[in-house]
XYZ file of C-alpha atoms in Angstrom:
391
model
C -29.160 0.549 36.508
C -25.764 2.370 35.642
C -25.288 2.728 32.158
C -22.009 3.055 30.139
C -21.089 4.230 26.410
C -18.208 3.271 25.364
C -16.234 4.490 21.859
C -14.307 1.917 20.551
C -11.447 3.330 18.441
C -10.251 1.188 14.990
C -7.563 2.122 13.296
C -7.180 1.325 9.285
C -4.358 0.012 7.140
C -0.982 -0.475 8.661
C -2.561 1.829 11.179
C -1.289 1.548 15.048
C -2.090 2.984 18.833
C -1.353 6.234 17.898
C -3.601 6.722 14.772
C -5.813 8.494 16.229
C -3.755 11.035 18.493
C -5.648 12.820 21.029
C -8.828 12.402 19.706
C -10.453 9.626 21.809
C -9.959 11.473 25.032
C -10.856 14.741 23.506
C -13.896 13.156 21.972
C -14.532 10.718 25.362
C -14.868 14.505 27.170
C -17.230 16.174 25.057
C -19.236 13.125 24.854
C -19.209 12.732 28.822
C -19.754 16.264 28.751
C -22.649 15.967 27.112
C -23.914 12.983 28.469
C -23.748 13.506 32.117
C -26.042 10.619 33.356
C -23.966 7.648 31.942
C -20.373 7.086 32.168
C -18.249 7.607 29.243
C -15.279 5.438 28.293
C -13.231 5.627 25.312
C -10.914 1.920 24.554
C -9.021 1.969 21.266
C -8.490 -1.640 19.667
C -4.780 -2.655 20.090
C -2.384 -2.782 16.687
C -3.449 -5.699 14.661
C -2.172 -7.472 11.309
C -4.231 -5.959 8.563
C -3.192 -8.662 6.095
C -5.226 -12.317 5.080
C -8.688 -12.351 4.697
C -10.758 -9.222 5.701
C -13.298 -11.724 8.156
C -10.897 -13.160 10.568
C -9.786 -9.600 11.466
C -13.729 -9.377 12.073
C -13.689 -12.602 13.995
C -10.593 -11.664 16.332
C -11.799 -7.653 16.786
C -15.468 -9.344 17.493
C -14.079 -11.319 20.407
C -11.816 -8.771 22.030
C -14.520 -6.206 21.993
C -16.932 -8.831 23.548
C -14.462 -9.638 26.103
C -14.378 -6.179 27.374
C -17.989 -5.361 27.411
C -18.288 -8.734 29.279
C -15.739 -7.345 31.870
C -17.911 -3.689 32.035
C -21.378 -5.582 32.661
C -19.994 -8.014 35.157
C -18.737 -4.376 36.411
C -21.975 -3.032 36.752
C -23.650 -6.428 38.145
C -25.896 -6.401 35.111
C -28.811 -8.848 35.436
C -29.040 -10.128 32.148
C -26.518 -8.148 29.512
C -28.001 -9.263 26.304
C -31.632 -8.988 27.076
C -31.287 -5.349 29.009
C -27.835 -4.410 28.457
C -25.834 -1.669 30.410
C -23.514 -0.814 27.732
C -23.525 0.777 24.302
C -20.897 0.652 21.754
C -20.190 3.412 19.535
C -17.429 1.873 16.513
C -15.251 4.531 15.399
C -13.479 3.561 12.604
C -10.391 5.348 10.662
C -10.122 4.614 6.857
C -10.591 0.510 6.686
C -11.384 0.364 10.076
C -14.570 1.782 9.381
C -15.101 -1.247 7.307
C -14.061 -3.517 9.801
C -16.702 -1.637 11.979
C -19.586 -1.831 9.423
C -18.751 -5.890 9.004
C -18.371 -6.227 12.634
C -22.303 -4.798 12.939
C -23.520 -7.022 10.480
C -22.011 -9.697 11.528
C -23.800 -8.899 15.183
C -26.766 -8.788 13.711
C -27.432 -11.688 11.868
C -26.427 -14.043 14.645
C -29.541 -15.529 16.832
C -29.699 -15.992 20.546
C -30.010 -20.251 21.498
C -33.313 -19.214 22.539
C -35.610 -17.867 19.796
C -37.708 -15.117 21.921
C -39.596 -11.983 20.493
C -36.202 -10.129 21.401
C -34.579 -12.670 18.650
C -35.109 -9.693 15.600
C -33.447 -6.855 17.807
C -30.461 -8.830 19.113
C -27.001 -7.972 19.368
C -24.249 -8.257 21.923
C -22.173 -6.496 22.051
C -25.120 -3.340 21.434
C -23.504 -1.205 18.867
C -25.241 2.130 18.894
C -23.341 3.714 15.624
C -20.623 3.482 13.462
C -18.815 6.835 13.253
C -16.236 6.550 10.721
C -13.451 8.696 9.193
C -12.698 8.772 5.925
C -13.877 5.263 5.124
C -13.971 4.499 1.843
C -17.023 2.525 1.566
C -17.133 2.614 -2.102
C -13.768 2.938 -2.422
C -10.911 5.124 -2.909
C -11.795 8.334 -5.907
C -9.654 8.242 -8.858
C -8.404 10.972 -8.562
C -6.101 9.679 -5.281
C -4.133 7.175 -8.009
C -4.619 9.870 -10.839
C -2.823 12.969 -8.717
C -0.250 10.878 -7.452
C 0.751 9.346 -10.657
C 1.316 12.824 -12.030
C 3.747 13.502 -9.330
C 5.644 10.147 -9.980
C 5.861 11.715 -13.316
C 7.025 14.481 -12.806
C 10.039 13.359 -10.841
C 11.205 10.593 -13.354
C 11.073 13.683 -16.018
C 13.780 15.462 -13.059
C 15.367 12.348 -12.740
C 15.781 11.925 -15.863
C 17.273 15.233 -17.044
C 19.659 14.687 -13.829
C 20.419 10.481 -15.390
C 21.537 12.013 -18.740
C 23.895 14.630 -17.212
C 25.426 11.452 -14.915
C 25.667 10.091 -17.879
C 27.303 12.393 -20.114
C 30.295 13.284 -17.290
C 30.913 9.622 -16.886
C 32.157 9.312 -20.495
C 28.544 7.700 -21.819
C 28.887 10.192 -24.889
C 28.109 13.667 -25.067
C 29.731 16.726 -23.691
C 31.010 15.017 -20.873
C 33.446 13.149 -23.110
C 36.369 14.189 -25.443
C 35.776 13.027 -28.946
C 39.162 14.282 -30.024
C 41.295 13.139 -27.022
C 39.268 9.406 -27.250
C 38.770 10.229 -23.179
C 36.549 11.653 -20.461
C 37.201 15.396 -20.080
C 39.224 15.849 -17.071
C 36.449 18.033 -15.321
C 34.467 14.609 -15.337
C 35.056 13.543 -11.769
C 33.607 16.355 -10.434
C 31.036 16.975 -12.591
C 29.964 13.630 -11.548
C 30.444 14.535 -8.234
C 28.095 17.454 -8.509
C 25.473 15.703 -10.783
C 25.390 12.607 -8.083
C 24.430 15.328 -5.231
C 21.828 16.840 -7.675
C 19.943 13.467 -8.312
C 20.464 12.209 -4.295
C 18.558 15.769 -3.915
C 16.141 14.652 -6.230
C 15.169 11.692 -5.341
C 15.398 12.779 -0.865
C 12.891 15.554 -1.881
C 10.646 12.691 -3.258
C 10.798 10.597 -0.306
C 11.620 12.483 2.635
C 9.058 11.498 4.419
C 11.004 10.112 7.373
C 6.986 11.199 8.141
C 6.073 9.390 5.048
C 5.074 5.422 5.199
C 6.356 3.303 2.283
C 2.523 2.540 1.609
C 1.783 5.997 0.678
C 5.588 6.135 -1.868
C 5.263 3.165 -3.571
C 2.287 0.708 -2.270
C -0.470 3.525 -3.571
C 0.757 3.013 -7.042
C 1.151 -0.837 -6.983
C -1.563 -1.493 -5.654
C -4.003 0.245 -8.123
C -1.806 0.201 -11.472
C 0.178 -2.830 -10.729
C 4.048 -3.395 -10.407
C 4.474 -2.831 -14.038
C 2.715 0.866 -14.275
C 4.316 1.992 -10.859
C 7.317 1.521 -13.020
C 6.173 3.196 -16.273
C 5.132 6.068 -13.725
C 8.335 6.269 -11.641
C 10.054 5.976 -14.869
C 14.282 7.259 -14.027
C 13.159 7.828 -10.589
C 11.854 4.329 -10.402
C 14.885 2.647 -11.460
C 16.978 4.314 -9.372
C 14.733 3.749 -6.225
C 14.345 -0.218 -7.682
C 15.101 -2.038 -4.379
C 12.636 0.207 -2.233
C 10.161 -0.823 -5.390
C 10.605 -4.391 -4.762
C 10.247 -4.413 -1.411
C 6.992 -1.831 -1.257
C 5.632 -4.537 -3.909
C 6.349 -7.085 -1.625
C 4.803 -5.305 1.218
C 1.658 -4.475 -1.022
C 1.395 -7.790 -1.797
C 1.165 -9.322 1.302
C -1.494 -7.568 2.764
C -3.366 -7.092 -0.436
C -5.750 -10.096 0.005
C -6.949 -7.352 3.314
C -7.407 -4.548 1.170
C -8.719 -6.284 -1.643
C -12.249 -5.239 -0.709
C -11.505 -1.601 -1.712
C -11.755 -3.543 -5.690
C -14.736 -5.111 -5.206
C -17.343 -2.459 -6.308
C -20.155 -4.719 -5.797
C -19.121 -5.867 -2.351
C -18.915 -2.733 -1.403
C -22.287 -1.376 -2.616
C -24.078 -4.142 -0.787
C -21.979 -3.362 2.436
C -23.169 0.278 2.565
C -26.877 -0.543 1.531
C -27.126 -3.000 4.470
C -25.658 -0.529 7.307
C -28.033 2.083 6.101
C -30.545 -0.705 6.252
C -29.835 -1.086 9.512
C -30.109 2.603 10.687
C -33.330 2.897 9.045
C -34.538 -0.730 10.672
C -32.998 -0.592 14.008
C -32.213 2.946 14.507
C -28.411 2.491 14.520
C -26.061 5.569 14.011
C -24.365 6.049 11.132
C -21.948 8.299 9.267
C -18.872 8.721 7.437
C -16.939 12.271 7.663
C -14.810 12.624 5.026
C -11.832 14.512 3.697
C -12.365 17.135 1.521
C -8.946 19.338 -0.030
C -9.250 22.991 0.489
C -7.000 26.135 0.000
C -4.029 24.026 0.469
C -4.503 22.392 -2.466
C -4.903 25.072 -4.794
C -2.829 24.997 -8.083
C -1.817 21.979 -7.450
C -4.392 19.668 -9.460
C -1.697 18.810 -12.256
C -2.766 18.362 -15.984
C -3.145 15.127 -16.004
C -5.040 14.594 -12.945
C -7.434 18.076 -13.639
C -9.810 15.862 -16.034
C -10.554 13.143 -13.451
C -10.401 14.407 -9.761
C -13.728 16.874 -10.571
C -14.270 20.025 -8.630
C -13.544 18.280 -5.292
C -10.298 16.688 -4.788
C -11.252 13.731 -1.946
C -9.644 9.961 -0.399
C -13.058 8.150 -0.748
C -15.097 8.110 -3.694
C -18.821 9.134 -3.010
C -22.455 8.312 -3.563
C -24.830 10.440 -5.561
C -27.430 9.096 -4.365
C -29.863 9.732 -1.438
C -27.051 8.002 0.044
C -25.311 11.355 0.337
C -26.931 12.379 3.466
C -24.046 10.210 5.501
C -21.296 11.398 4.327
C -20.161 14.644 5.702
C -17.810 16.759 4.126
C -14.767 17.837 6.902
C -12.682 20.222 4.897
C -8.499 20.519 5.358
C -6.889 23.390 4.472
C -3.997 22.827 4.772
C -2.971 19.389 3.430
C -1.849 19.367 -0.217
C -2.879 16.007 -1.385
C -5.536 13.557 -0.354
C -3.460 10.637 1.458
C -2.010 13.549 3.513
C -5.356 14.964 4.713
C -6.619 11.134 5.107
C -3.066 10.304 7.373
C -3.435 13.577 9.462
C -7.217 14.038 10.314
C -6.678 13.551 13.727
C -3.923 16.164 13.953
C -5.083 19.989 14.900
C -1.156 21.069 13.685
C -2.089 19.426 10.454
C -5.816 19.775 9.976
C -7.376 23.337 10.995
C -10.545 21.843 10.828
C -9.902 19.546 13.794
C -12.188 20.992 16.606
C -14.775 21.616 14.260
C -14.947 18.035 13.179
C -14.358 17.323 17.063
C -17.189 19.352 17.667
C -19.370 17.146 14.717
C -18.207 14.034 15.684
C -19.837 14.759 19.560
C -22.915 15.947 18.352
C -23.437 13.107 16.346
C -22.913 10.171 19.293
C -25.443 12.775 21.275
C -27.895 12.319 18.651
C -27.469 8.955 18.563
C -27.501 8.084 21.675
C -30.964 10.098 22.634
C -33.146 7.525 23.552
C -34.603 5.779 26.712
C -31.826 3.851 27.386
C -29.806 6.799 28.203
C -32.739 8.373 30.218
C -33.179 4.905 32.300
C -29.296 5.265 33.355
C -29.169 5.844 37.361
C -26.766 4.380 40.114
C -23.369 4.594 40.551
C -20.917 5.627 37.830
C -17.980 3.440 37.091
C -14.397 5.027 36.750
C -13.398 5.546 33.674
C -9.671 4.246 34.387
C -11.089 0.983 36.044
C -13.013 0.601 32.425
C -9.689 1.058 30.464
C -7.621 -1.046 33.070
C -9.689 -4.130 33.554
């Protein structure tokens, strides 16, 4: 019977379609490379609302990804798919869509088939093979994320500030930009003002030029973990001055943080973890998490305040110390000078030199995984890849 992989691409929060770049079809060739006896085919889950409750974003990815194996094994005139199935899933996940791949595996697994059989224990359709995530936070996101980009927030209200007083000074608010004798502004005041207004529009582009940058990482990052009142005390001038964009990255926060609200459940998350390694070591399913990891590009740039928390490696996720360490690989950047960068821009070889070497990882890992006699049983016919991702 013909046998087909397939690597089912989920993208995290506020991700979209192009998340992931290049890197399913690069990864869908080395794989197929690899693998030369089954057919390869790489499907990335379509942009979906990460807001309300994190299960019925389970339920909804659960049914389209059971819909399309359906349509593969009907494909490949598979006798009976969930006794002897033809295809394997591999669930990559970015950031929380590694979560939503871990939840989507357990949820698999606890459900029986109508018929209780000897197969019951070992049932699960779709078959996921492994969960290959990137940068998943499974115990959620290290300190020294909020702590790092707090300092910078910081650092531009002091700017800000400085920039505020000088406004304030030309404008006739006291000080040297008004005449105590003459009971007026000083005639240069205009374009003072003029000049001082360019030099805090400068200010405050620099801190937000991100036509690149999403609102989540500006102003949701620091609501979300310190609230609406200490993105304020952080932002301090800076903040003020940028108050609508606040209020509506609050709002924005807000509305999706019943999704996200898992990341602030430290037991939740414990338990989550401990059952997926569970089920590697019960039913042989793949599992790993490669991680970001700041490197040269980062140097000198660890801030006072943030130096005492972020430790000697400056990460997105928070890790394990435990023997838990073994599945979470460290994938180094180089070149990206905080950690939401190198967590946004994994997938990107301009923006992550370590790219091809992860590539490289990443394949290795769905070959290890995926050693076993189902692959060896694989014969017949190969389907086309395109009729997979077309049907």
């Amino acid at each position: 019977m013909k046998k087909t992989l397939l690597l089912c691409f989920i993208h995290g929060f506020k991700g979209g379609d192009d998340t992931f770049g290049g890197f399913p079809e690069h990864l869908r060739a080395l794989v197929s490379n690899a693998r030369p006896k089954i057919d390869v085919a790489a499907i990335t889950y379509p942009k979906f609302e990460t807001r309300g409750d994190l299960q019925e974003c389970v339920g909804r990815f659960k049914e389209w990804l059971q819909n399309k194996v359906i349509d593969i094994e009907v494909a490949n005139g598979t006798p009976s798919p969930t006794v002897d199935p033809s295809v394997r899933t591999i669930l990559v996940g970015h950031s929380m869509g590694g979560i939503v791949a871990a939840e989507t595996v357990l949820s698999l697994t606890s459900e029986k088939p109508v018929s209780e059989s000897s197969e019951s224990s070992s049932f699960m359709f779709p078959y996921v093979q492994g969960i290959l995530a990137f940068d998943t936070p499974y115990l959620g996101i290290s300190p020294g994320v909020v702590a790092h980009g707090a300092e910078q927030k910081y650092n531009t209200a002091s700017a800000a500030l400085g920039t505020l007083s000088e406004i304030g000074g030309v404008l006739g608010w006291g000080g040297a930009g008004y005449d105590q004798a003459e009971n007026k502004p000083n005639k240069e005041a205009p374009m003072k003002a003029i000049e001082a207004g360019q030099a805090a529009t400068a200010a405050i582009q620099k801190e937000s030029d991100a036509a690149a940058v999403p609102a989540w990482q500006r102003w949701g990052k620091m609501a979300m973990f310190a609230g609406a009142a200490g993105a304020v005390a952080a932002g301090g001038a800076a903040a003020y001055i940028k108050r609508d964009q606040i209020t509506e990255g609050w709002s924005w926060v807000s509305s999706h943080l019943e999704f996200v609200g898992c990341l602030m459940r430290g037991e939740e998350l414990r338990k989550r973890l401990m059952s997926v390694v569970k089920l590697e070591e019960e039913r042989d399913l793949g599992f790993a998490d490669l991680y970001t990891n700041l490197g040269k590009g980062a140097v000198g740039k660890e801030g006072k305040l943030a130096s005492g928390i972020i430790g000697a490696d400056r990460t997105f996720c928070l890790l394990p110390k435990s023997k838990l360490k073994k599945f979470f690989l460290k994938q180094v950047n180089n070149a990206a000078t905080d950690e939401t960068v190198a967590h946004m821009n994994m997938f990107y070889p301009r923006n992550n030199p370590n790219y091809y070497n992860m590539s490289y990882q990443a394949n290795d890992l769905v070959v290890k995984w995926t050693s076993n006699d189902w692959y060896e049983s694989s014969t017949g016919e190969i389907l086309p890849v395109d009729r997979i991702e077309h049907s």
